[in-house]
Short mmCIF file of C-alpha atoms and ligand atoms in Angstrom, two decimals:
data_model
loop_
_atom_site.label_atom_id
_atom_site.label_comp_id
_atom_site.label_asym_id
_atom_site.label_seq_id
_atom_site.Cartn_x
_atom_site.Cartn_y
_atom_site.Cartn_z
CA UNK A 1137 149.26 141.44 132.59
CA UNK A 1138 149.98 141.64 129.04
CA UNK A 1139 146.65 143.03 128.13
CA UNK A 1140 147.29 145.49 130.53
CA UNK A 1141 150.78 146.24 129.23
CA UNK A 1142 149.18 146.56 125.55
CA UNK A 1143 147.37 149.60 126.75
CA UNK A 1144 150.46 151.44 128.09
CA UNK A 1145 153.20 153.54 126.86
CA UNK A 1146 156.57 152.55 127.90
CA UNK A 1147 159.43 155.59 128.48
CA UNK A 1148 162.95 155.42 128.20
CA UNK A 1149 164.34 155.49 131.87
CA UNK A 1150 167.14 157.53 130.60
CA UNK A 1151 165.93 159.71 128.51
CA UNK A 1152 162.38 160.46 129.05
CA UNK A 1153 161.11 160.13 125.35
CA UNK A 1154 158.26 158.10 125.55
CA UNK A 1155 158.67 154.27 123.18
CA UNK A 1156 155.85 153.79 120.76
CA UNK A 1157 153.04 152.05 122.93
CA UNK A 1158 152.96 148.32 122.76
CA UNK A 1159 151.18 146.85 120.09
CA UNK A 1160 149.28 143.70 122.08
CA UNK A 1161 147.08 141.05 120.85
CA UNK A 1162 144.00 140.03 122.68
CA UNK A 1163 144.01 137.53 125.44
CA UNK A 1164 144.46 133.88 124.07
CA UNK A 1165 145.62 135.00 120.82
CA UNK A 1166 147.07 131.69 118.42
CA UNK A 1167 150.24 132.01 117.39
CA UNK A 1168 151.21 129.41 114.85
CA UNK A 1169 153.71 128.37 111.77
CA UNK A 1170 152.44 127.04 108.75
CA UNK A 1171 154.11 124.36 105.96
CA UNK A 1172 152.33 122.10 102.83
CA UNK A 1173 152.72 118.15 102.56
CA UNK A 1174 154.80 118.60 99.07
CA UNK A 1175 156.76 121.18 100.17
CA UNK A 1176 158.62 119.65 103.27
CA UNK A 1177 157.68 116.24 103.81
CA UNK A 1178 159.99 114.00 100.99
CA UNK A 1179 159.61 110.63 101.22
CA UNK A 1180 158.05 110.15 98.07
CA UNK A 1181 157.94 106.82 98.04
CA UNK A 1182 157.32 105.76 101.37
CA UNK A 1183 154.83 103.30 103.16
CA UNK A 1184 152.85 103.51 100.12
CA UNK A 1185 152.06 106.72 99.03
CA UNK A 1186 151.04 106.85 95.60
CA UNK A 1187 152.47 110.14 93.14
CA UNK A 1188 151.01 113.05 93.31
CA UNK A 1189 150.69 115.42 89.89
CA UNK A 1190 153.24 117.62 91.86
CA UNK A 1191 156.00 114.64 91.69
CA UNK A 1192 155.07 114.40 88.20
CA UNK A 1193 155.19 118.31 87.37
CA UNK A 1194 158.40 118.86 88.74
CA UNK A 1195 160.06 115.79 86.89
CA UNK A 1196 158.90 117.64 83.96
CA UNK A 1197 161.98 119.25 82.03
CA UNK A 1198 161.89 123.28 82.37
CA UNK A 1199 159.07 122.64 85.22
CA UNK A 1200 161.17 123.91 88.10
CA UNK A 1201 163.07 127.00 87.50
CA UNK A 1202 166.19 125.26 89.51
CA UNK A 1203 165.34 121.79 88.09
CA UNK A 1204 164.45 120.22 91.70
CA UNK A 1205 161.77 118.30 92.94
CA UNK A 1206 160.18 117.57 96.45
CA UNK A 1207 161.48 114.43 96.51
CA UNK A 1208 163.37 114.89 99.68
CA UNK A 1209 162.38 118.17 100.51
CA UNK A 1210 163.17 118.87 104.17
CA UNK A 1211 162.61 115.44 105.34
CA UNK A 1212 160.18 116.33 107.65
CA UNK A 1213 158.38 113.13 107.03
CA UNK A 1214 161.31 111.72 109.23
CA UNK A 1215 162.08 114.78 111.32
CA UNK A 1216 158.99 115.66 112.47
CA UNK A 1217 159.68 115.38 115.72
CA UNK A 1218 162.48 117.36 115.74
CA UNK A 1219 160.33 119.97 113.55
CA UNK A 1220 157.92 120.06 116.84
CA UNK A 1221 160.88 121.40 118.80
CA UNK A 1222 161.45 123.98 116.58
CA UNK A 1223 158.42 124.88 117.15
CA UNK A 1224 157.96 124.56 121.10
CA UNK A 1225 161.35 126.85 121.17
CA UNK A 1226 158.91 129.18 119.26
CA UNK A 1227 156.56 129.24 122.25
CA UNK A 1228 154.07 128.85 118.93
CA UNK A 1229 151.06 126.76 120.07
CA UNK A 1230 149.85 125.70 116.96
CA UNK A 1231 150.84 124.16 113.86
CA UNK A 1232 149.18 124.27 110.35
CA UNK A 1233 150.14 120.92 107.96
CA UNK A 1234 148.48 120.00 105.15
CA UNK A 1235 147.69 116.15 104.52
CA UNK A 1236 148.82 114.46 101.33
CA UNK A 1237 145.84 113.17 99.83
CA UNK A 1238 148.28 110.47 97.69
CA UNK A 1239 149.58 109.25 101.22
CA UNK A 1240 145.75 108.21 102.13
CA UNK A 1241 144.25 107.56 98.81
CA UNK A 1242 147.42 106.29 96.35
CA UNK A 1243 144.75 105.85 93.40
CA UNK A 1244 142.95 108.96 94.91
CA UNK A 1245 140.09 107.01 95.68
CA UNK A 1246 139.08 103.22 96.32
CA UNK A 1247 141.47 101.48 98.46
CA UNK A 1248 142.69 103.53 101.43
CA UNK A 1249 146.59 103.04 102.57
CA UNK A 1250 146.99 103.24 106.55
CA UNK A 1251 150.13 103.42 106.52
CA UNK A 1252 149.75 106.78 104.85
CA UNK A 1253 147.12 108.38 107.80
CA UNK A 1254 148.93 106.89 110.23
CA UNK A 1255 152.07 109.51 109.33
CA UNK A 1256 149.29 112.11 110.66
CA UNK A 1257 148.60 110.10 113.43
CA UNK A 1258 152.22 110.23 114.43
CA UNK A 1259 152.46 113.67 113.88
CA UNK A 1260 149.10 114.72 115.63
CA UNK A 1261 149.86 112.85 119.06
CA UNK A 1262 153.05 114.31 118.81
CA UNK A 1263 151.93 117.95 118.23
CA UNK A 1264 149.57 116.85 120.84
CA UNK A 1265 152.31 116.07 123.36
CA UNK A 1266 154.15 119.19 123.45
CA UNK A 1267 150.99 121.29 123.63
CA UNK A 1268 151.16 122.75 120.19
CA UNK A 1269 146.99 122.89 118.33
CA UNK A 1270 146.71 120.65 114.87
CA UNK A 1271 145.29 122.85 111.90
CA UNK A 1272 145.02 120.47 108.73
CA UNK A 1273 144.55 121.26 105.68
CA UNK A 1274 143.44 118.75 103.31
CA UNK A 1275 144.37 120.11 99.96
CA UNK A 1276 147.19 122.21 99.20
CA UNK A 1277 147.57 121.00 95.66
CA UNK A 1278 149.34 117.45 95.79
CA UNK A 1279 146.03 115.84 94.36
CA UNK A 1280 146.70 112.25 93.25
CA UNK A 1281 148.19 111.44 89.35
CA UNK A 1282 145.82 108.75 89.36
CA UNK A 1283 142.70 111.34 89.47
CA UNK A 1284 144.62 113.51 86.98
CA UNK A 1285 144.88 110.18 84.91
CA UNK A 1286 141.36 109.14 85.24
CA UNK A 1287 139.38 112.07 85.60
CA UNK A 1288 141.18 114.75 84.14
CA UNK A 1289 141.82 116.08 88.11
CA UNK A 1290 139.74 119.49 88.91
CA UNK A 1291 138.07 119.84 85.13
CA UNK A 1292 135.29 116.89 86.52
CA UNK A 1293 132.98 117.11 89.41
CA UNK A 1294 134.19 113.82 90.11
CA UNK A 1295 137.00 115.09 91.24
CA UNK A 1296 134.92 117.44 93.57
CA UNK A 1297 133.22 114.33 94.58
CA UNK A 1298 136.66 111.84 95.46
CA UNK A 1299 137.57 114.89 97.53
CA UNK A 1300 134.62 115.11 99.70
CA UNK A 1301 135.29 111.10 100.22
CA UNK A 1302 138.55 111.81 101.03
CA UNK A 1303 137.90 114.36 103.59
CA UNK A 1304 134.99 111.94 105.15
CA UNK A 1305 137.71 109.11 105.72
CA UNK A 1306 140.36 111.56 107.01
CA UNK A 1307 137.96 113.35 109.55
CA UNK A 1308 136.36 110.50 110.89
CA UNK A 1309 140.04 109.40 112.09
CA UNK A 1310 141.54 112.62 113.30
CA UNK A 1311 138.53 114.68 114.69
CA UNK A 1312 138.98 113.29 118.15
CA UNK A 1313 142.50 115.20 118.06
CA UNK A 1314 142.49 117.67 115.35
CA UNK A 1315 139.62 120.23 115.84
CA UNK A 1316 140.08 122.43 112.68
CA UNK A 1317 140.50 121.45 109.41
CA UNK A 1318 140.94 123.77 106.27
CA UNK A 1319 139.24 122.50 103.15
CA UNK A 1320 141.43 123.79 100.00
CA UNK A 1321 144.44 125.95 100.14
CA UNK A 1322 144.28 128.90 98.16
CA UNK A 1323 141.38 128.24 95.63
CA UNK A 1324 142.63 130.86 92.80
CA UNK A 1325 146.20 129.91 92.69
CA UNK A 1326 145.73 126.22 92.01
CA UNK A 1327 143.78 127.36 89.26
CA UNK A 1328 145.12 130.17 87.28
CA UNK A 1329 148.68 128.77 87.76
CA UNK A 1330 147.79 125.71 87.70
CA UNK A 1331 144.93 125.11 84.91
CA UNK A 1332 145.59 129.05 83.22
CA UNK A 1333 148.67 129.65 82.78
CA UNK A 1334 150.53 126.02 83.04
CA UNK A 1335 152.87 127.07 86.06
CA UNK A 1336 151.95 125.09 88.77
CA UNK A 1337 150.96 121.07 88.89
CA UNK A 1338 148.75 119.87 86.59
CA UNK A 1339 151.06 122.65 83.67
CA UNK A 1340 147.30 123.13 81.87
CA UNK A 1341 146.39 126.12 80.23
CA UNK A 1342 143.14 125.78 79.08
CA UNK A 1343 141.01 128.10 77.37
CA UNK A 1344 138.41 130.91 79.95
CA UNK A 1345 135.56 128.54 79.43
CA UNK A 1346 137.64 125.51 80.82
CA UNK A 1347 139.31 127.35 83.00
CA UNK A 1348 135.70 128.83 84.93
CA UNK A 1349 134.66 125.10 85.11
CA UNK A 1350 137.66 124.49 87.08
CA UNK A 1351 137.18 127.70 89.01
CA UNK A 1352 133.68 125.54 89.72
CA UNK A 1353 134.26 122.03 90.10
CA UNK A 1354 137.00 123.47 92.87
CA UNK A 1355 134.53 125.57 94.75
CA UNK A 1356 132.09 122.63 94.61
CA UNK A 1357 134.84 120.40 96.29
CA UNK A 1358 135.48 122.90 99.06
CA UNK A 1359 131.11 123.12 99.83
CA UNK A 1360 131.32 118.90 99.50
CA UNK A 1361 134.17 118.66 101.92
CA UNK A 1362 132.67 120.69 104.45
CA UNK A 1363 129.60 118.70 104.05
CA UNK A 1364 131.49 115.41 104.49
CA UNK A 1365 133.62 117.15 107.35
CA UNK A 1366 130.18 118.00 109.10
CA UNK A 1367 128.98 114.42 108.38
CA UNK A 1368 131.94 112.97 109.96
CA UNK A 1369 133.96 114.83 112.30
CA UNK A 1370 133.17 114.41 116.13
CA UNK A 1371 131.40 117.18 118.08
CA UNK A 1372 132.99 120.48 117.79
CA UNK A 1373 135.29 119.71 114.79
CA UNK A 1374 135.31 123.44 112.84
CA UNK A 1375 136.26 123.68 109.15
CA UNK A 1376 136.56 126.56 106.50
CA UNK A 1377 138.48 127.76 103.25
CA UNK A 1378 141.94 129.14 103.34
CA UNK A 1379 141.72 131.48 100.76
CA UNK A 1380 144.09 134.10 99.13
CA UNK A 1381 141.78 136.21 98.64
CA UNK A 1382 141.74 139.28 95.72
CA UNK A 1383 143.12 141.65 98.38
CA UNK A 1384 141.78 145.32 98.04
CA UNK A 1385 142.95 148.43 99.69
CA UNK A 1386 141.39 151.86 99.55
CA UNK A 1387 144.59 154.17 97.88
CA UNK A 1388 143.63 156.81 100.17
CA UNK A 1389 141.44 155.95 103.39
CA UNK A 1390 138.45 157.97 102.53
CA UNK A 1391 134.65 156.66 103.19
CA UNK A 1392 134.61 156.41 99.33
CA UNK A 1393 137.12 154.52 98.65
CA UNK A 1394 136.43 152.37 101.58
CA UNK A 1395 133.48 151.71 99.91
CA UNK A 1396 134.61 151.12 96.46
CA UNK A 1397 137.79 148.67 97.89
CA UNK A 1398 134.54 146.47 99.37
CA UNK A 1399 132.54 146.63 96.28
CA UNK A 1400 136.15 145.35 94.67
CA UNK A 1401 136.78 143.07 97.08
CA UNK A 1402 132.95 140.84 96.46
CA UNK A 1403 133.22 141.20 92.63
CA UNK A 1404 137.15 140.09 92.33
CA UNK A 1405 136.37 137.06 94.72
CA UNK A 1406 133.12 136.22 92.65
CA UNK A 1407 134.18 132.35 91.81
CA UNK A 1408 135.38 131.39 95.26
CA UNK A 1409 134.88 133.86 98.92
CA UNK A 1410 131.70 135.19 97.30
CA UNK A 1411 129.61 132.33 95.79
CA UNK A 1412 131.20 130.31 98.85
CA UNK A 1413 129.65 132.77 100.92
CA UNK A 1414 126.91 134.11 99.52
CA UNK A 1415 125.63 131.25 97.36
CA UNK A 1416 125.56 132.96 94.19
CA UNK A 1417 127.51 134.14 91.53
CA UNK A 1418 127.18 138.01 90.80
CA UNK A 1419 125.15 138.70 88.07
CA UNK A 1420 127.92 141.24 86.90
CA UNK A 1421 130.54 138.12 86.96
CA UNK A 1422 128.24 136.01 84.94
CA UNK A 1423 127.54 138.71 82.75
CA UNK A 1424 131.17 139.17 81.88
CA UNK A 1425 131.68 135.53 81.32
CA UNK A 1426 129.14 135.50 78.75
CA UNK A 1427 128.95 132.07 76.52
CA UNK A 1428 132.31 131.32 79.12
CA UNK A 1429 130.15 131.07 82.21
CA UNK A 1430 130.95 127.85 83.86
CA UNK A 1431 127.71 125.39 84.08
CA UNK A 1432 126.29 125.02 87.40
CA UNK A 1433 123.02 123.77 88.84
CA UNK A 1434 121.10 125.50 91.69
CA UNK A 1435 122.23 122.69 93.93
CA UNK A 1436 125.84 123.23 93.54
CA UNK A 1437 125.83 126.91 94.57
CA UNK A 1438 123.65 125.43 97.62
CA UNK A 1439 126.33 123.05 98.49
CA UNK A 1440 129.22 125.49 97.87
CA UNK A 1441 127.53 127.77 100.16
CA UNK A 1442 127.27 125.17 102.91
CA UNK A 1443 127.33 127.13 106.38
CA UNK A 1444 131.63 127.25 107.57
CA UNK A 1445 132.63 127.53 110.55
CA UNK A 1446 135.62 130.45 109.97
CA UNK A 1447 138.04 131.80 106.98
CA UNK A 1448 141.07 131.33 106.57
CA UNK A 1449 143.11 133.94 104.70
CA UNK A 1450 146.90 133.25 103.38
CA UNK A 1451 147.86 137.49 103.29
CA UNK A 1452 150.97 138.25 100.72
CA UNK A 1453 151.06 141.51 98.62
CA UNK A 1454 148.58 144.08 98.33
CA UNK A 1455 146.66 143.31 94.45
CA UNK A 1456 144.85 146.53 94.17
CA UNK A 1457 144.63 150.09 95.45
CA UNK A 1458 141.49 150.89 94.27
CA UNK A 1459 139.55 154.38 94.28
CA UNK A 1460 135.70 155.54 93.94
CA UNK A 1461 134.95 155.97 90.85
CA UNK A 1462 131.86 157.24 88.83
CA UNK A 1463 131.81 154.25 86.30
CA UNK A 1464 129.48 151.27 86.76
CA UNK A 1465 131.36 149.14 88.69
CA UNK A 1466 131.67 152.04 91.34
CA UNK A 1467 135.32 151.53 91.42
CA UNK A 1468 138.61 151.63 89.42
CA UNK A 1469 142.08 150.04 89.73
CA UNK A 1470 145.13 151.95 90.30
CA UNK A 1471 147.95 150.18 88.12
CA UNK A 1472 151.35 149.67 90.31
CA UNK A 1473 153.95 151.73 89.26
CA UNK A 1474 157.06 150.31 87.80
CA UNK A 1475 158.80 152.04 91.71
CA UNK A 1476 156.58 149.90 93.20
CA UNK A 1477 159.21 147.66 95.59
CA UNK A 1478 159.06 144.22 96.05
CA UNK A 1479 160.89 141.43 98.46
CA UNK A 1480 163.37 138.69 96.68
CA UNK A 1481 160.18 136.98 95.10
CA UNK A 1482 159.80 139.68 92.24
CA UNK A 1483 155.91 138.74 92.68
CA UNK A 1484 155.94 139.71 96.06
CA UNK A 1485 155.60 143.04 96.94
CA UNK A 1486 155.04 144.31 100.39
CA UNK A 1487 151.97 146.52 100.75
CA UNK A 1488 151.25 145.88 105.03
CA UNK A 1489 147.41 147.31 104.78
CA UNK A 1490 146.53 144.08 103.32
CA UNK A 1491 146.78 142.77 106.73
CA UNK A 1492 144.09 145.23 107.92
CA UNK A 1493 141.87 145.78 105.12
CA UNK A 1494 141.29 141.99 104.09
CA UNK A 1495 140.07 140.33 107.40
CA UNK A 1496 138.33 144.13 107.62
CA UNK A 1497 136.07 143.51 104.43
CA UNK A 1498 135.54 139.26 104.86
CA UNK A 1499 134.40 140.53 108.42
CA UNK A 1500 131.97 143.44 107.36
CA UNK A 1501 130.95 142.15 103.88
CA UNK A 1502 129.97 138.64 104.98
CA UNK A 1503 129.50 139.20 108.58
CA UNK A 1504 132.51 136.74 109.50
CA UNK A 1505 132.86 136.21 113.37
CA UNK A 1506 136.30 133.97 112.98
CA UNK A 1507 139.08 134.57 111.38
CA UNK A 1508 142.27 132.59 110.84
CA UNK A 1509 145.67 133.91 109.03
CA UNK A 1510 146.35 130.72 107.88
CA UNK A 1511 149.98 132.03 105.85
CA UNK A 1512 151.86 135.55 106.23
CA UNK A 1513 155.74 135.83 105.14
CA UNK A 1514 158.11 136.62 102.35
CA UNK A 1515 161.08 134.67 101.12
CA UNK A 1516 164.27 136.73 101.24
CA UNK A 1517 168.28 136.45 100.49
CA UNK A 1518 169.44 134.65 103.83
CA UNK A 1519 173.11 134.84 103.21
CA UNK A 1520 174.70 134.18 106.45
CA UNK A 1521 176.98 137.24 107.97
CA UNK A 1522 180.85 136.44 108.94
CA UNK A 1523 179.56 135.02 112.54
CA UNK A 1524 177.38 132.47 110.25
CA UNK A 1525 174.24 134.32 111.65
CA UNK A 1526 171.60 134.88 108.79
CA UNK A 1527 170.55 138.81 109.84
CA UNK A 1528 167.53 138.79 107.77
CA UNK A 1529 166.47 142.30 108.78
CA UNK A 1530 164.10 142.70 105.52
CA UNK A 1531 162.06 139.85 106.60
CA UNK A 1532 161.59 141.39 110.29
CA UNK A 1533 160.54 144.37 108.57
CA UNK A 1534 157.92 142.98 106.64
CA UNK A 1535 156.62 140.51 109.36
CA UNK A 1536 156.42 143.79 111.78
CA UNK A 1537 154.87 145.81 109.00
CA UNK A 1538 152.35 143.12 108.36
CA UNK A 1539 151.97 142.29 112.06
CA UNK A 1540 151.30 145.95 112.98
CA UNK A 1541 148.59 145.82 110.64
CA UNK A 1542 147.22 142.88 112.11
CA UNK A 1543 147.10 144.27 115.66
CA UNK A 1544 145.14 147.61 114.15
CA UNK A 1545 142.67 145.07 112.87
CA UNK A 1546 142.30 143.56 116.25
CA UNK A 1547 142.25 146.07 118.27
CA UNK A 1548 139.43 147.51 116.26
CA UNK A 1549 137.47 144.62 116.95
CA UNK A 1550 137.75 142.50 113.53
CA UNK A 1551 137.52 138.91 114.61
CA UNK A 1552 141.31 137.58 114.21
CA UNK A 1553 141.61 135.06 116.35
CA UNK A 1554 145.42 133.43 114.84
CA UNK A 1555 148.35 133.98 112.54
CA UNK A 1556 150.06 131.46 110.97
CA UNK A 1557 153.42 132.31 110.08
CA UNK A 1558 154.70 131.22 106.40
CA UNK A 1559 157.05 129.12 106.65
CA UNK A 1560 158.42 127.27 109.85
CA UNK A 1561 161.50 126.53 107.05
CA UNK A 1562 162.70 126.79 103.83
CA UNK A 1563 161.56 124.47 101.87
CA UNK A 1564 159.68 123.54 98.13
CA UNK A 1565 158.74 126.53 96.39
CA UNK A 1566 156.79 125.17 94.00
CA UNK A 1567 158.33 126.26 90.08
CA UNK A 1568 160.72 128.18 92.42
CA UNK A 1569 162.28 125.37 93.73
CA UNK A 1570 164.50 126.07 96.36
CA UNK A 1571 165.47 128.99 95.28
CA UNK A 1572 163.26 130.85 97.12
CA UNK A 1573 163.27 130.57 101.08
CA UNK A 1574 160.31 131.66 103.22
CA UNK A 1575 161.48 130.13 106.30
CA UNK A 1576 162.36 131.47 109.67
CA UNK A 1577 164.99 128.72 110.40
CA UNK A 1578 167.28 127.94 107.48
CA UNK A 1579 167.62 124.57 106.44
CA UNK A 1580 170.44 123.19 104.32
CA UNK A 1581 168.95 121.23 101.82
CA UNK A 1582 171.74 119.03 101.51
CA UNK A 1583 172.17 118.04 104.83
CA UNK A 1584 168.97 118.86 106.09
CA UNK A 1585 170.17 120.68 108.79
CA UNK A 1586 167.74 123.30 110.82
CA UNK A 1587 169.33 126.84 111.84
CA UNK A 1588 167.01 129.67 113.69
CA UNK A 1589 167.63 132.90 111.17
CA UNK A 1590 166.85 136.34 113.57
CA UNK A 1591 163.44 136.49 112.20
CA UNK A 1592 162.79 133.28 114.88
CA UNK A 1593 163.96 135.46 117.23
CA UNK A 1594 162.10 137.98 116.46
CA UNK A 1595 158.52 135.85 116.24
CA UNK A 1596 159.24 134.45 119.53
CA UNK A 1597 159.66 137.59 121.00
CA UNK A 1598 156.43 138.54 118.94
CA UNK A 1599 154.93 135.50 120.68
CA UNK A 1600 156.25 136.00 124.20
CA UNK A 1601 154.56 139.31 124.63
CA UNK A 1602 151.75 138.87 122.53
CA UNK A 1603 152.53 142.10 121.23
CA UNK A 1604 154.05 143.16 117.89
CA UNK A 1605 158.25 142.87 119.17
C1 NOJ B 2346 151.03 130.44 99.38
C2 NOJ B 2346 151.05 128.95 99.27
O1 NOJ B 2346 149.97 128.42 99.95
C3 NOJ B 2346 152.36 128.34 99.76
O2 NOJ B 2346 152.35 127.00 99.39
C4 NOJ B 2346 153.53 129.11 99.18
O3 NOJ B 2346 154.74 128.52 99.49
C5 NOJ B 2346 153.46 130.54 99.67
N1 NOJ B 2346 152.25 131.14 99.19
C6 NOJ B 2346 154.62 131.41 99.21
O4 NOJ B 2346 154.58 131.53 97.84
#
């Protein structure tokens, strides 16, 4: 029925004038919502979980551009059940959560706390119960003080190593209910921001030679984990990256610059999509690095490299528009224009094709058969309108842009199989604070209270008809 409709052109009854025809999804398409452990769950402190070098980056003065913390977040720790609801009156049917490695491991390794997994036991069953799919991601950047402390966090394999140990104990307990896990969430941002320039959690900013053995030990701990997840998970558990990857978009859809926005898109992603996939860094990349190249043994790349099982691909803004060009490289960057618009997030500017061209080049340059988009959305004013409503039109527009884009993709045959919508509610924003809400329900974080914004509407329409609404 609705793959039927998706093929059709619907007219105006009155008028004649033929609607655009419906943009439809294919059959079984997963519609989800997506959230991180430090961003919504609070409870800092409870049933033993030990701090994370998240709770101590944002208790560090000037950290957090509105001086909070995720101590409390959105309580979702304690309302998760009432977070399921939300999203059952989605009609979403799955649900992608990250698990706090400090709630499981307080001293990162050693010891584990079950108090801590059994949170995600809770959670799981319940998910289970009202028919909504776990996704789990296992790092999304709350890694444990105690390996910061000990280890000096992501500049030592060992940290690569406590992870994979980590993902062993968590998969052996959750594989008989939660069939997909993601390793690491976003591989580049936890360490530019966070090892580069000093704006995320652990606030280092170490020099390029440092910062590519980061870039290393981190892709390392993604190729361990999915060893350990294969090792351990029951029959037919699945696991991949979710990656933002360097997104690339020809400026003008020509065969050239198709070509020159993939040869963009393998070199930009050397240190993480490429060597992950390919199990090898360019020799251009290590070129470039010169004396800075990070220090690797043949092993590693084999291990980063280990076989996955999809990719998961958080989609924001557009980073280049590139064109052919007769240089060595084969390509050139076109620099945004200071016109270039962006949403509220000044960082975030809306360029839709991402949605098409990114899961177009992972598919074609690595010969992907299952993709995931594991985050999509864009933070945006939210003031509520005399009735109280919060009309956030400019968030529709982007999610339909994007979503349009996505449904081109598909229909073309690139292998999308879900979208995970960023966020299910406001909540942490990292050195934003809360100043910057991605949610489509509002939440007051005094109170703590939950209100659909129209963009809810709109995804659940989006959902309904599996079909861009
Ligand atoms: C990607 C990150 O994974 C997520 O934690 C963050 O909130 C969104 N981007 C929006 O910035």
């Amino acid at each position: 029925m609705l793959s039927a409709r998706s093929s059709m052109a619907q007219s105006d009854q009155a008028t004649g004038i033929q609607n655009q025809k419906v943009l439809g999804f294919p059959n079984g398409f997963l519609w989800g919502t997506a959230t991180s452990s430090y961003q919504v769950e609070g409870a800092v402190n409870a049933d033993g979980r030990g701090p994370s070098i998240w709770d101590r980056f944002a208790h560090t003065p000037g950290a957090i551009s509105d001086r909070s913390n995720g101590d409390t977040a959105t309580d979702h720790y304690r309302r998760y059940k009432e977070d399921i609801r939300l999203m059952k009156a989605l009609g979403a049917k799955a649900y992608r959560f990250s698990i706090a490695w400090p709630r499981v491991f307080p001293q990162g390794v050693g010891s584990p706390n079950p108090k801590g997994l059994d949170f995600y036991n809770r959670l799981v069953d319940e998910l289970s119960a009202n028919g909504i799919e776990p996704f789990a991601t296992l790092y999304h950047w709350d890694l444990p003080q105690a390996l910061q402390d000990r280890f000096g966090g992501w500049t030592s394999r060992d940290t690569s190593k406590a992870f994979a140990d980590y993902a062993a104990h968590v998969t052996a307990r959750l594989s008989d209910r939660v069939k997909h896990f993601f390793t690491i969430n976003e591989c580049s941002r936890l360490v530019h921001l966070g090892h580069g320039l000093g704006a995320d959690a652990p606030g280092l900013k170490l020099p390029q030679s440092g910062l590519n053995q980061v870039r290393h030990h981190v892709a390392l701990g993604h190729g361990l984990a999915v060893q350990a997840i294969r090792a351990h998970g029951r029959a037919g558990t699945r696991v991949g990256p979710a990656e933002n990857a360097v997104s690339c978009i020809p400026a003008i859809e020509t065969p050239a610059n198709i070509h020159a926005a993939e040869i963009a898109t393998r070199e930009l992603n050397a240190g993480y999509l490429t060597v992950m996939m390919e199990g090898k860094y360019p020799e251009a990349h290590l070129a470039r690095a010169g004396n800075n190249a990070p220090k690797f043994t043949a092993d590693d790349l084999r291990v980063i490299s280990s076989p996955i099982d999809f990719v998961g691909l958080n989609v924001y803004t557009p980073d280049h528009y590139v064109v052919a060009a007769d240089n060595e490289r084969g390509f050139s960057l076109a620099p945004f224009p200071a016109s270039f618009p962006h949403m509220k997030a000044s960082w975030l500017r809306p360029g839709p094709e991402a949605m098409y061209w990114v899961p177009r080049h992972v598919a074609k340059l690595w010969n992907v058969k299952s993709i995931y988009i594991t985050e999509n959305g864009t933070s945006a004013s939210d003031q509520p309108a005399a009735d109280g409503t919060i009309y956030d039109v400019d968030r529709i527009m982007y999610l339909r842009n994007y979503l349009t884009q996505l449904q081109r993709a598909t229909s073309e045959g690139v292998p999308v199989l879900g979208y995970f919508l960023w966020s299910l509610m406001d909540n942490f924003e990292w050195s934003d604070g809360y100043e910057q809400r991605f949610g489509i329900y509002h939440v007051d974080f005094d109170t703590k209270r939950r209100t659909p914004k129209l963009s809810a509407s709109f995804y659940r329409e989006t959902i309904a008809r599996n079909a861009v609404a």
